[in-house]
mmCIF file of C-alpha atoms and ligand atoms in Angstrom:
data_model
loop_
_atom_site.group_PDB
_atom_site.id
_atom_site.type_symbol
_atom_site.label_atom_id
_atom_site.label_comp_id
_atom_site.label_asym_id
_atom_site.label_seq_id
_atom_site.Cartn_x
_atom_site.Cartn_y
_atom_site.Cartn_z
ATOM 1 C CA MET A 198 0.000 0.000 0.000
ATOM 2 C CA ASN A 199 0.971 3.665 -0.362
ATOM 3 C CA PHE A 200 0.928 5.797 2.790
ATOM 4 C CA LEU A 201 1.399 9.449 3.678
ATOM 5 C CA ILE A 202 2.300 10.150 7.310
ATOM 6 C CA THR A 203 2.046 13.720 8.618
ATOM 7 C CA GLY A 204 4.308 14.350 11.609
ATOM 8 C CA ALA A 205 6.499 11.544 10.228
ATOM 9 C CA ALA A 206 9.708 12.741 11.853
ATOM 10 C CA GLY A 207 8.179 12.701 15.342
ATOM 11 C CA PHE A 208 8.262 9.987 18.001
ATOM 12 C CA LEU A 209 5.226 7.959 16.894
ATOM 13 C CA GLY A 210 5.382 9.008 13.221
ATOM 14 C CA SER A 211 8.952 7.780 12.720
ATOM 15 C CA ALA A 212 8.281 4.463 14.493
ATOM 16 C CA LEU A 213 5.237 3.914 12.267
ATOM 17 C CA ALA A 214 7.029 4.975 9.061
ATOM 18 C CA ASN A 215 10.004 2.700 9.732
ATOM 19 C CA GLN A 216 7.764 -0.289 10.453
ATOM 20 C CA LEU A 217 5.690 0.285 7.285
ATOM 21 C CA VAL A 218 8.787 0.420 5.049
ATOM 22 C CA ARG A 219 10.105 -2.753 6.764
ATOM 23 C CA GLU A 220 6.819 -4.389 5.709
ATOM 24 C CA GLY A 221 7.449 -3.312 2.090
ATOM 25 C CA HIS A 222 5.009 -0.395 1.767
ATOM 26 C CA LEU A 223 5.647 2.906 0.020
ATOM 27 C CA VAL A 224 5.793 5.634 2.662
ATOM 28 C CA ARG A 225 5.895 9.400 2.202
ATOM 29 C CA GLY A 226 6.510 11.526 5.272
ATOM 30 C CA LEU A 227 5.685 15.197 5.871
ATOM 31 C CA ASP A 228 6.965 17.119 8.887
ATOM 32 C CA ASP A 229 7.872 20.763 9.514
ATOM 33 C CA LEU A 230 10.615 19.607 11.922
ATOM 34 C CA SER A 231 9.366 21.954 14.654
ATOM 35 C CA THR A 232 10.187 19.121 17.070
ATOM 36 C CA GLY A 233 10.753 16.133 14.750
ATOM 37 C CA ASP A 234 14.105 14.714 13.665
ATOM 38 C CA PRO A 235 14.465 13.369 10.093
ATOM 39 C CA GLN A 236 17.469 11.288 11.226
ATOM 40 C CA ALA A 237 14.979 9.037 13.019
ATOM 41 C CA LEU A 238 13.596 7.923 9.633
ATOM 42 C CA SER A 239 14.794 5.017 7.525
ATOM 43 C CA PRO A 240 16.338 6.184 4.221
ATOM 44 C CA ASP A 241 13.511 4.253 2.509
ATOM 45 C CA VAL A 242 10.944 6.790 3.732
ATOM 46 C CA HIS A 243 10.359 9.570 1.155
ATOM 47 C CA PHE A 244 10.607 12.585 3.430
ATOM 48 C CA THR A 245 9.446 16.143 2.669
ATOM 49 C CA ARG A 246 9.901 19.052 5.039
ATOM 50 C CA GLY A 247 6.742 21.149 5.126
ATOM 51 C CA ASP A 248 3.741 22.430 7.032
ATOM 52 C CA VAL A 249 0.520 20.439 7.274
ATOM 53 C CA ASN A 250 -1.337 23.649 6.387
ATOM 54 C CA ASP A 251 0.535 23.875 3.023
ATOM 55 C CA ARG A 252 -2.168 22.558 0.701
ATOM 56 C CA PRO A 253 -0.216 22.668 -2.612
ATOM 57 C CA LYS A 254 2.420 20.488 -0.924
ATOM 58 C CA LEU A 255 -0.309 18.163 0.337
ATOM 59 C CA TRP A 256 -1.837 17.870 -3.158
ATOM 60 C CA THR A 257 1.519 16.649 -4.496
ATOM 61 C CA LEU A 258 2.227 14.272 -1.611
ATOM 62 C CA LEU A 259 -1.283 12.776 -1.688
ATOM 63 C CA GLN A 260 -1.093 11.547 -5.296
ATOM 64 C CA ASP A 261 -1.650 7.731 -5.415
ATOM 65 C CA ILE A 262 -1.900 7.457 -1.601
ATOM 66 C CA ASP A 263 -4.251 4.756 -0.226
ATOM 67 C CA CYS A 264 -4.270 5.852 3.407
ATOM 68 C CA VAL A 265 -3.086 8.897 5.367
ATOM 69 C CA TYR A 266 -1.883 8.757 8.962
ATOM 70 C CA HIS A 267 -2.364 12.181 10.501
ATOM 71 C CA LEU A 268 0.011 12.752 13.411
ATOM 72 C CA ALA A 269 1.355 16.285 12.802
ATOM 73 C CA ALA A 270 0.455 18.255 15.914
ATOM 74 C CA ARG A 271 1.679 20.284 18.843
ATOM 75 C CA VAL A 272 1.602 17.762 21.681
ATOM 76 C CA SER A 273 2.260 19.322 25.100
ATOM 77 C CA VAL A 274 -0.648 19.807 27.526
ATOM 78 C CA PRO A 275 1.117 22.482 29.670
ATOM 79 C CA GLU A 276 2.411 24.336 26.585
ATOM 80 C CA SER A 277 -1.123 24.382 25.152
ATOM 81 C CA VAL A 278 -2.322 26.190 28.283
ATOM 82 C CA LEU A 279 0.128 28.990 27.381
ATOM 83 C CA TYR A 280 -0.388 29.040 23.577
ATOM 84 C CA PRO A 281 -3.922 27.832 22.716
ATOM 85 C CA ARG A 282 -4.058 29.823 19.441
ATOM 86 C CA GLU A 283 -1.057 27.940 18.079
ATOM 87 C CA TYR A 284 -2.536 24.588 19.165
ATOM 88 C CA ASN A 285 -5.765 25.462 17.402
ATOM 89 C CA ALA A 286 -3.954 26.532 14.201
ATOM 90 C CA VAL A 287 -1.849 23.373 13.909
ATOM 91 C CA ASN A 288 -4.015 20.661 15.482
ATOM 92 C CA VAL A 289 -7.406 21.827 14.209
ATOM 93 C CA GLY A 290 -6.513 23.995 11.185
ATOM 94 C CA GLY A 291 -3.939 21.468 9.968
ATOM 95 C CA THR A 292 -6.502 18.665 10.172
ATOM 96 C CA VAL A 293 -9.046 20.621 8.125
ATOM 97 C CA SER A 294 -6.369 21.532 5.524
ATOM 98 C CA LEU A 295 -5.450 17.860 5.224
ATOM 99 C CA MET A 296 -9.080 16.750 4.828
ATOM 100 C CA GLU A 297 -9.693 19.361 2.099
ATOM 101 C CA ALA A 298 -6.593 18.232 0.230
ATOM 102 C CA MET A 299 -7.667 14.570 0.587
ATOM 103 C CA ARG A 300 -11.062 15.433 -0.883
ATOM 104 C CA ASP A 301 -9.408 17.321 -3.783
ATOM 105 C CA VAL A 302 -7.093 14.421 -4.626
ATOM 106 C CA GLY A 303 -9.559 11.621 -3.822
ATOM 107 C CA VAL A 304 -7.836 9.696 -1.015
ATOM 108 C CA ARG A 305 -9.876 6.872 0.532
ATOM 109 C CA ARG A 306 -8.948 6.626 4.233
ATOM 110 C CA VAL A 307 -7.409 8.684 7.043
ATOM 111 C CA VAL A 308 -6.325 7.453 10.459
ATOM 112 C CA LEU A 309 -6.236 10.343 12.926
ATOM 113 C CA VAL A 310 -4.039 9.897 15.972
ATOM 114 C CA SER A 311 -6.211 11.438 18.665
ATOM 115 C CA SER A 312 -5.662 11.365 22.414
ATOM 116 C CA GLY A 313 -7.034 9.867 25.617
ATOM 117 C CA ALA A 314 -6.685 13.421 26.992
ATOM 118 C CA ILE A 315 -10.098 14.263 25.532
ATOM 119 C CA TYR A 316 -11.820 12.262 28.356
ATOM 120 C CA GLY A 317 -10.602 14.591 31.103
ATOM 121 C CA ASP A 318 -11.821 13.625 34.562
ATOM 122 C CA GLN A 319 -14.642 11.043 34.528
ATOM 123 C CA ALA A 320 -16.619 9.454 37.361
ATOM 124 C CA GLU A 321 -15.539 5.936 36.334
ATOM 125 C CA GLN A 322 -12.563 4.011 35.002
ATOM 126 C CA PRO A 323 -11.733 2.450 32.603
ATOM 127 C CA LEU A 324 -12.546 5.082 29.994
ATOM 128 C CA ARG A 325 -14.938 3.970 27.262
ATOM 129 C CA GLU A 326 -15.411 5.619 23.880
ATOM 130 C CA THR A 327 -19.116 6.176 24.658
ATOM 131 C CA MET A 328 -18.365 8.485 27.617
ATOM 132 C CA PRO A 329 -18.999 12.191 26.964
ATOM 133 C CA PRO A 330 -15.679 13.962 26.394
ATOM 134 C CA ASN A 331 -14.532 16.381 29.093
ATOM 135 C CA PRO A 332 -11.403 18.101 27.729
ATOM 136 C CA ARG A 333 -9.403 19.948 30.414
ATOM 137 C CA SER A 334 -6.746 21.660 28.294
ATOM 138 C CA PRO A 335 -6.494 23.454 24.938
ATOM 139 C CA TYR A 336 -4.518 20.429 23.694
ATOM 140 C CA ALA A 337 -7.420 18.103 24.543
ATOM 141 C CA VAL A 338 -9.939 20.524 22.998
ATOM 142 C CA SER A 339 -7.876 20.650 19.796
ATOM 143 C CA LYS A 340 -7.717 16.840 19.521
ATOM 144 C CA LEU A 341 -11.455 16.537 20.120
ATOM 145 C CA ALA A 342 -12.189 19.225 17.503
ATOM 146 C CA ALA A 343 -9.914 17.356 15.071
ATOM 147 C CA GLU A 344 -11.910 14.147 15.709
ATOM 148 C CA TYR A 345 -15.204 15.945 15.086
ATOM 149 C CA TYR A 346 -13.894 17.530 11.875
ATOM 150 C CA VAL A 347 -12.451 14.283 10.545
ATOM 151 C CA ASN A 348 -15.591 12.261 11.240
ATOM 152 C CA THR A 349 -18.058 14.933 10.099
ATOM 153 C CA ILE A 350 -16.256 15.933 6.906
ATOM 154 C CA GLY A 351 -15.302 12.350 6.162
ATOM 155 C CA ASP A 352 -18.961 11.368 6.286
ATOM 156 C CA LEU A 353 -19.975 14.258 4.010
ATOM 157 C CA TRP A 354 -17.177 13.637 1.500
ATOM 158 C CA ASN A 355 -17.054 9.815 1.549
ATOM 159 C CA ILE A 356 -13.607 9.589 3.093
ATOM 160 C CA GLU A 357 -13.212 6.640 5.489
ATOM 161 C CA THR A 358 -12.052 7.867 8.884
ATOM 162 C CA VAL A 359 -10.747 6.165 12.015
ATOM 163 C CA CYS A 360 -9.729 8.099 15.124
ATOM 164 C CA LEU A 361 -7.417 6.297 17.543
ATOM 165 C CA ARG A 362 -7.397 7.798 21.031
ATOM 166 C CA VAL A 363 -3.867 6.959 22.067
ATOM 167 C CA PHE A 364 -3.154 7.171 25.807
ATOM 168 C CA ASN A 365 0.349 7.913 27.209
ATOM 169 C CA ALA A 366 2.724 6.443 24.654
ATOM 170 C CA TYR A 367 6.412 6.026 25.503
ATOM 171 C CA GLY A 368 9.497 4.399 24.056
ATOM 172 C CA PRO A 369 12.760 5.159 22.275
ATOM 173 C CA GLY A 370 12.946 8.456 20.398
ATOM 174 C CA GLN A 371 10.290 10.297 22.397
ATOM 175 C CA HIS A 372 10.903 14.052 22.146
ATOM 176 C CA LEU A 373 12.532 15.359 25.348
ATOM 177 C CA PRO A 374 12.291 19.171 25.353
ATOM 178 C CA ALA A 375 13.879 21.256 28.119
ATOM 179 C CA SER A 376 10.528 22.622 29.265
ATOM 180 C CA HIS A 377 7.474 20.406 29.912
ATOM 181 C CA PRO A 378 9.149 17.083 28.977
ATOM 182 C CA PRO A 379 6.970 13.916 28.847
ATOM 183 C CA VAL A 380 7.198 12.106 32.159
ATOM 184 C CA ILE A 381 8.823 8.780 31.162
ATOM 185 C CA PRO A 382 11.891 10.014 29.237
ATOM 186 C CA TYR A 383 12.296 12.789 31.827
ATOM 187 C CA PHE A 384 12.277 10.289 34.744
ATOM 188 C CA LEU A 385 14.621 7.908 32.894
ATOM 189 C CA ARG A 386 17.143 10.631 32.127
ATOM 190 C CA GLN A 387 17.060 11.998 35.675
ATOM 191 C CA ALA A 388 17.306 8.521 37.224
ATOM 192 C CA LEU A 389 20.321 7.576 35.091
ATOM 193 C CA ARG A 390 22.073 10.756 36.317
ATOM 194 C CA ASN A 391 20.932 10.121 39.928
ATOM 195 C CA GLY A 392 19.238 13.537 39.585
ATOM 196 C CA THR A 393 16.068 14.589 41.400
ATOM 197 C CA LEU A 394 12.742 13.321 40.022
ATOM 198 C CA VAL A 395 10.209 16.145 40.279
ATOM 199 C CA VAL A 396 6.583 14.953 40.399
ATOM 200 C CA HIS A 397 3.782 17.480 39.746
ATOM 201 C CA GLY A 398 1.091 16.767 42.337
ATOM 202 C CA ASP A 399 1.136 14.089 45.049
ATOM 203 C CA GLY A 400 1.881 11.213 42.638
ATOM 204 C CA THR A 401 -1.485 9.516 43.102
ATOM 205 C CA GLN A 402 -2.650 10.663 39.636
ATOM 206 C CA THR A 403 -2.796 7.721 37.249
ATOM 207 C CA ARG A 404 -2.115 7.224 33.555
ATOM 208 C CA ASP A 405 -2.267 4.417 31.032
ATOM 209 C CA TYR A 406 1.295 4.043 29.675
ATOM 210 C CA VAL A 407 1.517 2.208 26.356
ATOM 211 C CA TYR A 408 4.735 1.146 24.622
ATOM 212 C CA VAL A 409 5.298 2.562 21.129
ATOM 213 C CA ASP A 410 5.376 -0.855 19.374
ATOM 214 C CA ASP A 411 1.864 -1.619 20.636
ATOM 215 C CA VAL A 412 0.636 1.751 19.301
ATOM 216 C CA VAL A 413 2.271 1.062 15.913
ATOM 217 C CA SER A 414 0.570 -2.337 15.678
ATOM 218 C CA ALA A 415 -2.829 -0.672 16.283
ATOM 219 C CA LEU A 416 -2.117 2.043 13.723
ATOM 220 C CA ILE A 417 -1.178 -0.509 11.092
ATOM 221 C CA ALA A 418 -4.300 -2.560 11.763
ATOM 222 C CA ALA A 419 -6.433 0.590 11.410
ATOM 223 C CA SER A 420 -5.341 1.175 7.792
ATOM 224 C CA THR A 421 -7.117 -1.935 6.484
ATOM 225 C CA ALA A 422 -9.576 -3.061 9.206
ATOM 226 C CA PRO A 423 -13.135 -3.429 7.876
ATOM 227 C CA GLY A 424 -16.121 -1.858 9.653
ATOM 228 C CA VAL A 425 -14.208 0.921 11.428
ATOM 229 C CA ASP A 426 -15.341 3.905 9.341
ATOM 230 C CA GLY A 427 -16.355 6.792 11.602
ATOM 231 C CA LEU A 428 -15.258 5.072 14.820
ATOM 232 C CA VAL A 429 -13.136 6.428 17.647
ATOM 233 C CA ILE A 430 -11.127 3.660 19.325
ATOM 234 C CA ASN A 431 -8.993 3.710 22.486
ATOM 235 C CA ILE A 432 -5.391 2.515 22.271
ATOM 236 C CA GLY A 433 -3.562 2.042 25.559
ATOM 237 C CA SER A 434 -2.191 -0.700 27.781
ATOM 238 C CA GLY A 435 -5.455 -1.207 29.677
ATOM 239 C CA LYS A 436 -3.444 -0.817 32.933
ATOM 240 C CA GLU A 437 -3.774 2.101 35.344
ATOM 241 C CA THR A 438 -0.434 3.187 36.845
ATOM 242 C CA SER A 439 0.058 5.928 39.439
ATOM 243 C CA VAL A 440 2.992 8.290 39.076
ATOM 244 C CA ARG A 441 4.308 6.883 42.384
ATOM 245 C CA ASP A 442 4.319 3.384 40.862
ATOM 246 C CA LEU A 443 5.932 4.728 37.694
ATOM 247 C CA VAL A 444 8.693 6.278 39.818
ATOM 248 C CA LYS A 445 9.232 2.902 41.551
ATOM 249 C CA ALA A 446 9.444 1.104 38.198
ATOM 250 C CA VAL A 447 11.922 3.664 36.808
ATOM 251 C CA LEU A 448 14.136 3.470 39.909
ATOM 252 C CA GLU A 449 14.074 -0.338 39.680
ATOM 253 C CA VAL A 450 15.008 -0.644 35.985
ATOM 254 C CA THR A 451 17.732 2.009 36.254
ATOM 255 C CA GLY A 452 19.030 0.919 39.703
ATOM 256 C CA SER A 453 19.025 4.627 40.587
ATOM 257 C CA LYS A 454 19.163 6.247 44.024
ATOM 258 C CA SER A 455 17.477 9.456 42.836
ATOM 259 C CA GLU A 456 15.591 11.613 45.310
ATOM 260 C CA VAL A 457 11.882 12.211 44.506
ATOM 261 C CA ILE A 458 10.175 15.520 45.299
ATOM 262 C CA TYR A 459 6.514 16.426 44.975
ATOM 263 C CA ASN A 460 5.607 19.902 43.643
ATOM 264 C CA PRO A 461 2.201 21.594 43.252
ATOM 265 C CA LYS A 462 0.093 20.371 40.330
ATOM 266 C CA THR A 463 0.315 22.168 36.953
ATOM 267 C CA GLY A 464 -2.835 23.279 35.066
ATOM 268 C CA GLY A 465 -4.633 21.089 32.524
ATOM 269 C CA GLY A 466 -3.941 17.831 34.392
ATOM 270 C CA VAL A 467 -6.348 14.934 34.850
ATOM 271 C CA SER A 468 -6.589 12.690 37.969
ATOM 272 C CA ARG A 469 -7.062 9.204 36.519
ATOM 273 C CA MET A 470 -6.736 7.616 33.103
ATOM 274 C CA CYS A 471 -7.064 4.022 32.024
ATOM 275 C CA ALA A 472 -8.232 2.857 28.605
ATOM 276 C CA ASP A 473 -11.003 0.342 28.074
ATOM 277 C CA LEU A 474 -9.754 -1.748 25.140
ATOM 278 C CA THR A 475 -12.889 -3.770 24.340
ATOM 279 C CA LEU A 476 -13.555 -1.923 21.069
ATOM 280 C CA ALA A 477 -9.889 -2.009 19.999
ATOM 281 C CA ALA A 478 -9.791 -5.771 20.561
ATOM 282 C CA ALA A 479 -13.047 -6.343 18.662
ATOM 283 C CA ARG A 480 -12.420 -4.044 15.691
ATOM 284 C CA LEU A 481 -8.625 -4.048 15.326
ATOM 285 C CA GLY A 482 -7.685 -7.340 16.982
ATOM 286 C CA TYR A 483 -5.562 -5.158 19.274
ATOM 287 C CA ARG A 484 -3.849 -6.819 22.273
ATOM 288 C CA PRO A 485 -1.135 -4.780 24.008
ATOM 289 C CA SER A 486 1.837 -7.081 24.555
ATOM 290 C CA ILE A 487 4.483 -5.051 26.389
ATOM 291 C CA PRO A 488 4.055 -4.435 30.140
ATOM 292 C CA LEU A 489 5.509 -1.274 31.679
ATOM 293 C CA GLY A 490 8.679 -2.748 33.235
ATOM 294 C CA HIS A 491 9.586 -4.476 29.972
ATOM 295 C CA GLY A 492 8.808 -1.341 27.940
ATOM 296 C CA LEU A 493 11.035 0.763 30.188
ATOM 297 C CA ARG A 494 13.905 -1.734 29.727
ATOM 298 C CA LEU A 495 13.402 -1.720 25.933
ATOM 299 C CA THR A 496 13.469 2.079 25.969
ATOM 300 C CA LEU A 497 16.778 2.069 27.848
ATOM 301 C CA GLN A 498 18.256 -0.523 25.445
ATOM 302 C CA ARG A 499 17.037 1.064 22.212
ATOM 303 C CA ASP A 500 17.395 4.808 22.827
ATOM 304 C CA PRO A 501 21.018 5.973 22.458
ATOM 305 C CA ARG A 502 20.304 8.989 24.702
ATOM 306 C CA PHE A 503 20.040 6.567 27.653
ATOM 307 C CA LYS A 504 23.345 4.726 27.059
HETATM 308 P P1 LIG B 11 5.974 14.495 18.323
HETATM 309 O O1 LIG B 11 6.048 15.927 18.760
HETATM 310 O O2 LIG B 11 7.208 13.681 18.393
HETATM 311 O O3 LIG B 11 5.366 14.406 16.846
HETATM 312 C C1 LIG B 11 4.629 15.423 16.242
HETATM 313 C C2 LIG B 11 5.323 15.775 14.941
HETATM 314 O O4 LIG B 11 4.534 16.742 14.250
HETATM 315 C C3 LIG B 11 6.700 16.407 15.177
HETATM 316 O O5 LIG B 11 7.676 15.708 14.431
HETATM 317 C C4 LIG B 11 6.550 17.835 14.677
HETATM 318 O O6 LIG B 11 7.746 18.349 14.091
HETATM 319 C C5 LIG B 11 5.417 17.686 13.673
HETATM 320 N N1 LIG B 11 4.672 18.921 13.459
HETATM 321 C C6 LIG B 11 4.252 19.817 14.388
HETATM 322 N N2 LIG B 11 3.607 20.838 13.779
HETATM 323 C C7 LIG B 11 3.607 20.566 12.443
HETATM 324 C C8 LIG B 11 3.108 21.247 11.304
HETATM 325 N N3 LIG B 11 2.462 22.424 11.405
HETATM 326 N N4 LIG B 11 3.293 20.691 10.077
HETATM 327 C C9 LIG B 11 3.958 19.504 9.942
HETATM 328 N N5 LIG B 11 4.462 18.823 10.996
HETATM 329 C C10 LIG B 11 4.285 19.348 12.234
HETATM 330 O O7 LIG B 11 4.809 13.821 19.191
HETATM 331 P P2 LIG B 11 4.246 12.331 19.186
HETATM 332 O O8 LIG B 11 4.187 11.924 20.581
HETATM 333 O O9 LIG B 11 4.926 11.491 18.179
HETATM 334 O O10 LIG B 11 2.737 12.609 18.733
HETATM 335 C C11 LIG B 11 2.282 12.277 17.421
HETATM 336 C C12 LIG B 11 0.768 12.380 17.404
HETATM 337 O O11 LIG B 11 0.235 11.469 18.340
HETATM 338 C C13 LIG B 11 0.208 13.753 17.766
HETATM 339 O O12 LIG B 11 -0.912 13.997 16.946
HETATM 340 C C14 LIG B 11 -0.231 13.581 19.207
HETATM 341 O O13 LIG B 11 -1.290 14.466 19.533
HETATM 342 C C15 LIG B 11 -0.670 12.149 19.194
HETATM 343 N N6 LIG B 11 -0.635 11.505 20.497
HETATM 344 C C16 LIG B 11 0.557 11.226 21.093
HETATM 345 C C17 LIG B 11 0.558 10.609 22.345
HETATM 346 C C18 LIG B 11 1.824 10.257 23.073
HETATM 347 O O14 LIG B 11 1.729 9.822 24.209
HETATM 348 N N7 LIG B 11 2.997 10.404 22.486
HETATM 349 C C19 LIG B 11 -0.659 10.297 22.971
HETATM 350 C C20 LIG B 11 -1.843 10.614 22.323
HETATM 351 C C21 LIG B 11 -1.812 11.205 21.083
#
């Protein structure tokens, strides 16, 4: 098959692109390199630097494409609290630009990588796709708006759409910015240096941490699965892990003696998150296979930054 991946040079995009070319597919990648790194991509990926709002570029890249994976986005919850306009322009505007270009060229299917963040705080766990969304940050609002646009326009224009609500993905190559880094690579780096691990909040907040290879297997299944048009589907590990337990696991796999300190909570956070995977199992045959401790060890082995 022929694929276009937006956000291809990012953490999830590059893992997906490299797996698809290993399986013999033609893969084009688009990324503006605002955070992505083209070195992460196999030389077999046809990479173009560009903005997801650049429609002439999209028209060219979409020729003969069977399925688009849309991952290009700004991805930090705390950053989105500071710059909501930018999150709206890229995450919502970029999605609409892509859909228009897909309509113009006549592409059949798009898989949108959405986020478990759209659930916000709910009365019950695990989180099911039928629960009313409760976004608590501009990032979550932008991902929910992207879902609505993709599903609504897709229905009107006969484009098949699948939205995968990915929970907290981690693994080698995850972007590690100086401000607001994702928690797992930040903890791993600090632990390996025996530096302090700073937890925002009391550490009882929970997340569903899913290893990148499991996410990639779900994404690949979504490109050809029958009967998924218009669906939103959770992708996680199905396990609820507190930040305190994550700290324990990180200290164990690294053998670190790091000190842990607890700071006040930052805005836009959610108390508990755990994905219900019933729909993913039924529609995509999805079964997460990599438990947290194993995934942390794989991350240490496979990411040269942790050598
Ligand atoms: P990432 O930052 O590594 O990847 C995003 C990529 O998009 C980057 O390479 C960046 O350069 C690119 N990009 C940003 N703005 C762009 C623009 N205007 N035009 C073209 N490219 C642009 O983050 P990631 O974790 O790989 O996330 C990929 C997707 O998965 C995002 O849509 C994100 O919302 C979603 N997601 C990620 C997670 C996770 O835990 N990593 C969870 C849920 C959803």
